[in-house]
XYZ file of C-alpha atoms in Angstrom:
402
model
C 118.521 58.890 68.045
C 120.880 60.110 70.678
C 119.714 57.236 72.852
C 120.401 55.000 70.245
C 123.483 56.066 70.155
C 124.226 55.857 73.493
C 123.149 52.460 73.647
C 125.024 51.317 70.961
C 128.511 52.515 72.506
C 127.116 51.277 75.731
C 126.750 47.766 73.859
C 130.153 48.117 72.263
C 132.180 48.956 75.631
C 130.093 45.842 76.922
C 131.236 43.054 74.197
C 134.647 44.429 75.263
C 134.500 44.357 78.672
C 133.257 40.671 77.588
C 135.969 40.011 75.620
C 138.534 41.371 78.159
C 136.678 39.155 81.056
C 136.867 36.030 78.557
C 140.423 36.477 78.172
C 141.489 36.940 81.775
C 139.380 33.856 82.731
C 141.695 32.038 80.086
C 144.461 33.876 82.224
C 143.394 32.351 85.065
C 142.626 29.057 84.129
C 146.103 28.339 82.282
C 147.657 29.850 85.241
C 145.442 27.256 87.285
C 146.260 24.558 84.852
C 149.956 25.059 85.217
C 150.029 24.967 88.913
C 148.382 22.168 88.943
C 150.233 20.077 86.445
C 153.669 22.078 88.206
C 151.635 19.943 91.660
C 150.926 16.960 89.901
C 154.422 16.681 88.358
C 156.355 17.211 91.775
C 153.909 14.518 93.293
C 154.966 12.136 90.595
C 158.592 12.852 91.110
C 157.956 12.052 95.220
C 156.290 9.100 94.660
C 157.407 7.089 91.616
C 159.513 5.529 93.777
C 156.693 3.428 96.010
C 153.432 4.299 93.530
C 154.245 3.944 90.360
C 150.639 3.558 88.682
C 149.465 6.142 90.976
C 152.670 8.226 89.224
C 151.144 7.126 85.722
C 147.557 7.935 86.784
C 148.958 11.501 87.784
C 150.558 11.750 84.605
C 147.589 10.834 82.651
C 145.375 13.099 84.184
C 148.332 16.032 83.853
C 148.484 15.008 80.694
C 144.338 15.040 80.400
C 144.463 18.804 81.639
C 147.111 20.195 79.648
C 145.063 19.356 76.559
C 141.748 20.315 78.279
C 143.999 23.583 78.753
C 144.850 23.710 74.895
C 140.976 22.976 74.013
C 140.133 25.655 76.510
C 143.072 27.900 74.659
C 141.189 27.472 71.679
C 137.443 28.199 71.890
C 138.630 31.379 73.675
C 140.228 32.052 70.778
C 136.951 31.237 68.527
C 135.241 32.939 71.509
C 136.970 36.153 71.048
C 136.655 35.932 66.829
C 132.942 35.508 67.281
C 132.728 38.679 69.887
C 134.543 40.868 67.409
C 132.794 39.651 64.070
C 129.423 40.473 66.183
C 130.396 43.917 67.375
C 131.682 44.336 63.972
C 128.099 43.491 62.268
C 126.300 45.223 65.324
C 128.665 48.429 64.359
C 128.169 48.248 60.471
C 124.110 47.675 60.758
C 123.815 50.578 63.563
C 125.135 52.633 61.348
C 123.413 51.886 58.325
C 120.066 52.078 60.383
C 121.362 55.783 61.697
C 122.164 56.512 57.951
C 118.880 55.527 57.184
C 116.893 57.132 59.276
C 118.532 60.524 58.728
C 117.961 60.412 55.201
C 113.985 59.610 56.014
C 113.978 61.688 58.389
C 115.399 64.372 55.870
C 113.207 63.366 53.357
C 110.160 63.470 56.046
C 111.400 67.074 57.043
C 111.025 68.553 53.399
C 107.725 66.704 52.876
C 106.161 68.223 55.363
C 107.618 71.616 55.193
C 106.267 71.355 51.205
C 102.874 70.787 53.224
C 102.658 73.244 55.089
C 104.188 75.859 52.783
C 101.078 74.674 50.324
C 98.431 75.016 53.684
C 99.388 78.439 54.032
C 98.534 79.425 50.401
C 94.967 79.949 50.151
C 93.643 77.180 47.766
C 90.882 75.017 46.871
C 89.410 72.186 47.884
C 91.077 69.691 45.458
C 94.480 71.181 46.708
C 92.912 70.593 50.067
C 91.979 66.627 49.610
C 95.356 66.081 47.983
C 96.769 67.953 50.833
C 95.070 65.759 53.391
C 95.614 62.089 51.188
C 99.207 63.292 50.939
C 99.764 63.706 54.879
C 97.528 60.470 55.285
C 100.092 58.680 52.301
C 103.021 59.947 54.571
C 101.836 59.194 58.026
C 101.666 55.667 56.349
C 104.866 55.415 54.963
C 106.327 56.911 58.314
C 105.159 54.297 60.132
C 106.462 51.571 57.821
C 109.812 52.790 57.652
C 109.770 53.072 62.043
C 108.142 49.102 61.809
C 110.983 48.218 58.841
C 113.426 49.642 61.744
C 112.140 48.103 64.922
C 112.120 44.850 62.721
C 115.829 45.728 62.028
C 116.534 45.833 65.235
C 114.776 42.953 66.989
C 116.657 41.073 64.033
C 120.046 41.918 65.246
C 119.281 41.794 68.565
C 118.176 37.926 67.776
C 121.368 37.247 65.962
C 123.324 38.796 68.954
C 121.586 36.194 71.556
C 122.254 33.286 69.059
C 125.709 34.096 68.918
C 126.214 34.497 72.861
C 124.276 31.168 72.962
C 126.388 29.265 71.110
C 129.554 31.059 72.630
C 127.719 29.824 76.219
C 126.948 26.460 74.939
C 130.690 26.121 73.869
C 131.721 27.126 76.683
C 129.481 24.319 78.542
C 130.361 21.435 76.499
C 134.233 21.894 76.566
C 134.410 22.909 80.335
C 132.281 20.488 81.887
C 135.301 17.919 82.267
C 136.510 19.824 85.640
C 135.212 21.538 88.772
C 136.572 24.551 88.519
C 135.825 24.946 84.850
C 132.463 24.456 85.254
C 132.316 27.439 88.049
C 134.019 29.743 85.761
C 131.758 28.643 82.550
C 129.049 29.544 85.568
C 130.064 32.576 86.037
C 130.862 33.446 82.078
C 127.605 32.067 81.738
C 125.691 34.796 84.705
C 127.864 37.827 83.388
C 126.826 36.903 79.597
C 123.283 36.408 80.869
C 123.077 39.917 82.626
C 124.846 41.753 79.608
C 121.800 40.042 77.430
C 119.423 41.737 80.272
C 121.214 44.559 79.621
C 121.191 44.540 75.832
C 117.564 43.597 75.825
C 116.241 46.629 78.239
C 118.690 49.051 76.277
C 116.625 47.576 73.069
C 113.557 48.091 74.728
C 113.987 51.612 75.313
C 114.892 52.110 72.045
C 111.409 50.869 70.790
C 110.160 52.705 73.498
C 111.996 56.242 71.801
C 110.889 55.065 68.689
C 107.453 54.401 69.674
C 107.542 57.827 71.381
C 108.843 59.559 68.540
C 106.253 57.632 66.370
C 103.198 58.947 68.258
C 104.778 62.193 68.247
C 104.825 62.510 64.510
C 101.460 60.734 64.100
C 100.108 63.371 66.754
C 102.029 66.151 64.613
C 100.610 64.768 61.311
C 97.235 64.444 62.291
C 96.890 67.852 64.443
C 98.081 69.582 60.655
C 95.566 67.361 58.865
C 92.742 67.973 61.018
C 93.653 71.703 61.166
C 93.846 71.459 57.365
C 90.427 69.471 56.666
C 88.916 72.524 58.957
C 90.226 75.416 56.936
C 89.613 73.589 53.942
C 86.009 72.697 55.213
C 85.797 76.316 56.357
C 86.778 77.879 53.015
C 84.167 75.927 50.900
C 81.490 76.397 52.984
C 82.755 80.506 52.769
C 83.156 80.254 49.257
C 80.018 78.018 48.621
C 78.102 80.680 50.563
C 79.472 83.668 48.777
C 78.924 81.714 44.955
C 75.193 81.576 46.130
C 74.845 84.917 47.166
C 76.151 86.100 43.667
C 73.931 84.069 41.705
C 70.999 85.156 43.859
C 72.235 88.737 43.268
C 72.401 88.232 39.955
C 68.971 86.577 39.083
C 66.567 88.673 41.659
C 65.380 92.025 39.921
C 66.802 95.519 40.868
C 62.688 95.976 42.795
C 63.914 93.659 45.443
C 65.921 94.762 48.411
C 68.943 94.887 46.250
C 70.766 96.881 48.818
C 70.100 94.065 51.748
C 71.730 91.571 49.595
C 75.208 93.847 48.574
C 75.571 94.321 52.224
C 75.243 90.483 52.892
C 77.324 89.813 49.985
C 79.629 92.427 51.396
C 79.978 91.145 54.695
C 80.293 87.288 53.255
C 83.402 88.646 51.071
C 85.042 90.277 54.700
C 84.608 86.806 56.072
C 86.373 85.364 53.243
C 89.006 88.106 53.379
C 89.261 87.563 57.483
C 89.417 83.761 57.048
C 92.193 84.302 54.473
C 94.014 86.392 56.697
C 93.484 83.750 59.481
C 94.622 80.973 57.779
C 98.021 83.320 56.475
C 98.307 84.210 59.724
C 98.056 80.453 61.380
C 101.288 79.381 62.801
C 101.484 76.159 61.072
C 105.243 76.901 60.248
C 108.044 77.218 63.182
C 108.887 80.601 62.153
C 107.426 83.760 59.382
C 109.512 83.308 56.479
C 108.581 87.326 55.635
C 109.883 87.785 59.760
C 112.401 85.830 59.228
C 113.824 87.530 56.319
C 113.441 90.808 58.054
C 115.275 89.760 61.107
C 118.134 88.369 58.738
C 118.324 91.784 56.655
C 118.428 93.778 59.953
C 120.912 91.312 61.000
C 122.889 91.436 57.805
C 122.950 95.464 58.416
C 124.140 95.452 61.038
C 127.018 93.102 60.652
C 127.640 95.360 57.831
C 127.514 98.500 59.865
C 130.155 96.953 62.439
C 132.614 96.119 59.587
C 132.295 99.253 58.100
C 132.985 100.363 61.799
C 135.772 97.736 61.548
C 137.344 98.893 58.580
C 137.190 103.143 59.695
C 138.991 101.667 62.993
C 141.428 99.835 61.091
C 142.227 102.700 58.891
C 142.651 104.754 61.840
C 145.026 102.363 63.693
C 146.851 102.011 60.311
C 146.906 105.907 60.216
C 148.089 106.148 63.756
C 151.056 103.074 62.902
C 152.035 104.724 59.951
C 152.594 107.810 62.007
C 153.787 105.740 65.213
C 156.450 104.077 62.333
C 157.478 107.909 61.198
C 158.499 109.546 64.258
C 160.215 106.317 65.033
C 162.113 106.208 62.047
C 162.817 110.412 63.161
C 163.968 109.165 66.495
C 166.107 107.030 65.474
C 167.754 109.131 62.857
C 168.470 111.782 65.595
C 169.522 108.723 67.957
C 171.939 107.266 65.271
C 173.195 111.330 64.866
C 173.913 111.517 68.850
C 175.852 108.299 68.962
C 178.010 109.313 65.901
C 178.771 112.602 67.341
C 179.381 111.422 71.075
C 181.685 108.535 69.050
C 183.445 110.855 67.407
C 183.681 112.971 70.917
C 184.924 109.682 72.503
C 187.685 109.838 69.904
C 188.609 113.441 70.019
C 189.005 112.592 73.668
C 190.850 109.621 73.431
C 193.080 111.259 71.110
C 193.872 114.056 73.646
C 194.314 111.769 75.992
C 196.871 109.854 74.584
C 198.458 113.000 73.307
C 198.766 114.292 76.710
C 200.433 111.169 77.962
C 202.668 111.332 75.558
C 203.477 115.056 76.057
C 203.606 113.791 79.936
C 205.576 111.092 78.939
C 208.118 113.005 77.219
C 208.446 115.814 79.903
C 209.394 113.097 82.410
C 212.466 111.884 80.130
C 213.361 115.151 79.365
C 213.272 116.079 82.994
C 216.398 113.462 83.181
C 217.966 115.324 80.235
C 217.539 118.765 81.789
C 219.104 117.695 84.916
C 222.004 116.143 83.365
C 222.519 119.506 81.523
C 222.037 120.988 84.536
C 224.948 118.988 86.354
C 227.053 119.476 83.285
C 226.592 123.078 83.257
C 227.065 123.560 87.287
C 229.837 121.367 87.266
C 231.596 122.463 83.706
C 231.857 126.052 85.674
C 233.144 124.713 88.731
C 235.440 121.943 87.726
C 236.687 119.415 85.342
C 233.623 116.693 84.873
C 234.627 113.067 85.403
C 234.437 111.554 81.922
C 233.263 108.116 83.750
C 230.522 109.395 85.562
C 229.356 111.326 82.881
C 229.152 108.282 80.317
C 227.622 106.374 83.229
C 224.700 109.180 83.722
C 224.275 109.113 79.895
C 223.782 105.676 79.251
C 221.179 105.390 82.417
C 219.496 108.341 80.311
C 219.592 106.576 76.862
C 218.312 103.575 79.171
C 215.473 105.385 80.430
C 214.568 106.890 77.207
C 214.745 103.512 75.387
């Protein structure tokens, strides 16, 4: 039902393009309406001097189109409500009719699958019958449920014309009173008439997929009845044949060509055990559910080989981070050992350092002191020292050392 669908949102987007189309021809027709009443008023004002009735006529027929304009206002509006209640019923039964037909088509699915599970089992000829009345009961109610839906369907799509009718009539009998609103209801009219085209061939190919899906599951349904009539057919007629053969077996006497008949009865019970191996061996299913299940255990070993492949990586990898995280943790010891002994270098050095300056420090105010002694001494042996020029030198020394 992809199509469907398809159509359906194709429908929806339509109404609203509708919808938006309806408005801006409101738009435009208020916007035409004002202009001319804007016209018709500045007329009035020109002339009520000299043509008074033709003033009053003016005004009347402003008058006439402002509530034609009001009138036009409001089917719009009724327009619009009746778009969105449609799309709103067209939305809700689309989706009821999709619900639907997945659960019969769900329903449908099993049915037949129960079929053709019980066609491959090797059974009788009652089994058969019921087999074949219960496809024929299905392929019947199959193709009431796809009438009950194209009936659903042709129903709404009848609703949807009756409501664009009667939006289109309503349109016609309020906007027949001017030229111009009777283009536009023209042309509302043509665009609501070539979405109904539209609506109407989406809905026909619709019926046409649901026709087409129809003969497809009537073609499916009567292929596996046909095909199960014939095996059934087949296997009484084997098993008739090899009932006969044993009760002719049984009643001739031992002086007859007893060992003719074992080999005919022999080869009848190979037939049956070919035909049996035929009909288990008939693809009536989509897949082998004994295949099947092989494929998915050599799948499901697989997938467990790779995590077990998974897991031996990711014990590796956690082997290798745990490692990784070790000599790390060693580096960084031995980094967080060289910093602490080049910081405690820095200081021994900066200690020094300011040891020395001091030291140099010192020697360059005692180099002041020595000199003075010097001077004393030179001068105490020579003559008397000046007592002013000594104080002098020693307070520029205790001035330099402070």
């Amino acid at each position: 039902m992809s199509e469907a669908e398809n159509s359906a949102e194709r429908l929806a987007r339509t109404l609203e393009g509708l919808r938006d189309q309806l408005r801006d021809a409101a738009g435009r027709c208020d916007l035409a309406s004002g202009d001319l009443v804007d016209l018709l008023g500045s007329l009035s004002e020109n002339q009520s001097s000299q043509q008074a009735p033709e003033a009053t006529a003016s005004e009347d027929l402003a008058n006439q189109l402002v509530q034609l304009q009001e009138q036009l206002a409001t089917k719009d509006a009724e327009h619009e409500a009746r778009i969105a209640a449609l799309q709103e019923e067209f939305t809700s039964e689309r989706s009821q009719l999709h619900e639907e037909l997945d659960l019969l088509r769900g329903q449908y699915k099993r049915e037949i699958d129960d079929l053709k599970a019980q066609a491959r089992e090797p059974s009788a000829s009652g089994d058969a019958e019921a087999n074949s009345e219960g496809m024929r009961q299905l392929q019947e109610q199959i193709e009431a449920e796809r009438q009950e839906f194209s009936n659903k369907l042709e129903t709404l799509r009848q609703d949807y014309e009756s409501q664009l009718e009667q939006v289109r009539s309503g349109s016609n009998a309020e906007e027949m009173r001017t030229d111009e609103a009777v283009q536009r209801v023209g042309l509302l009219t043509q665009q609501v008439e070539t979405q109904r085209a539209e609506y109407e061939a989406r809905i026909s190919a619709l019926k046409a997929e649901v026709e087409r899906e129809k003969t497809r599951l009537k073609d499916f349904v009567r292929d596996a009845a046909a095909q199960l009539s014939e095996s059934s057919r087949r296997g009484d007629e084997l098993q008739r044949q090899l009932h006969e053969k044993d009760e002719l077996l049984s009643m001739r006497n031992e002086s007859e060509d007893l060992g003719t008949l074992r080999d005919e009865n022999e080869q009848l019970r190979q037939a049956v055990e070919q035909y049996r191996t035929e009909l288990a061996n008939q693809p009536q299913l989509p897949t082998d559910l004994a295949e099947y299940e092989r494929e998915l255990n050599e799948f499901r070993e697989q997938l467990e080989g790779a995590q077990e492949s998974l897991q031996e990586q990711e014990q590796e990898l956690q082997e290798r981070l745990r490692a990784s995280e070790l000599q790390l943790s060693t580096e960084r010891a031995e980094i967080h050992r060289e910093k602490a002994s080049i910081e405690r270098i820095r200081l021994e050095l900066k200690t020094e350092l300011a040891h020395a300056e001091r030291e140099a420090q010192i020697r360059n105010q005692m180099a002041g002191v020595k000199q003075l002694q010097e001077e004393i001494r030179t001068q105490g042996d020579t003559e008397e020292v000046d007592e002013n020029s000594l104080a002098s030198k020693i307070r520029r020394l205790i001035k330099r050392l402070g």
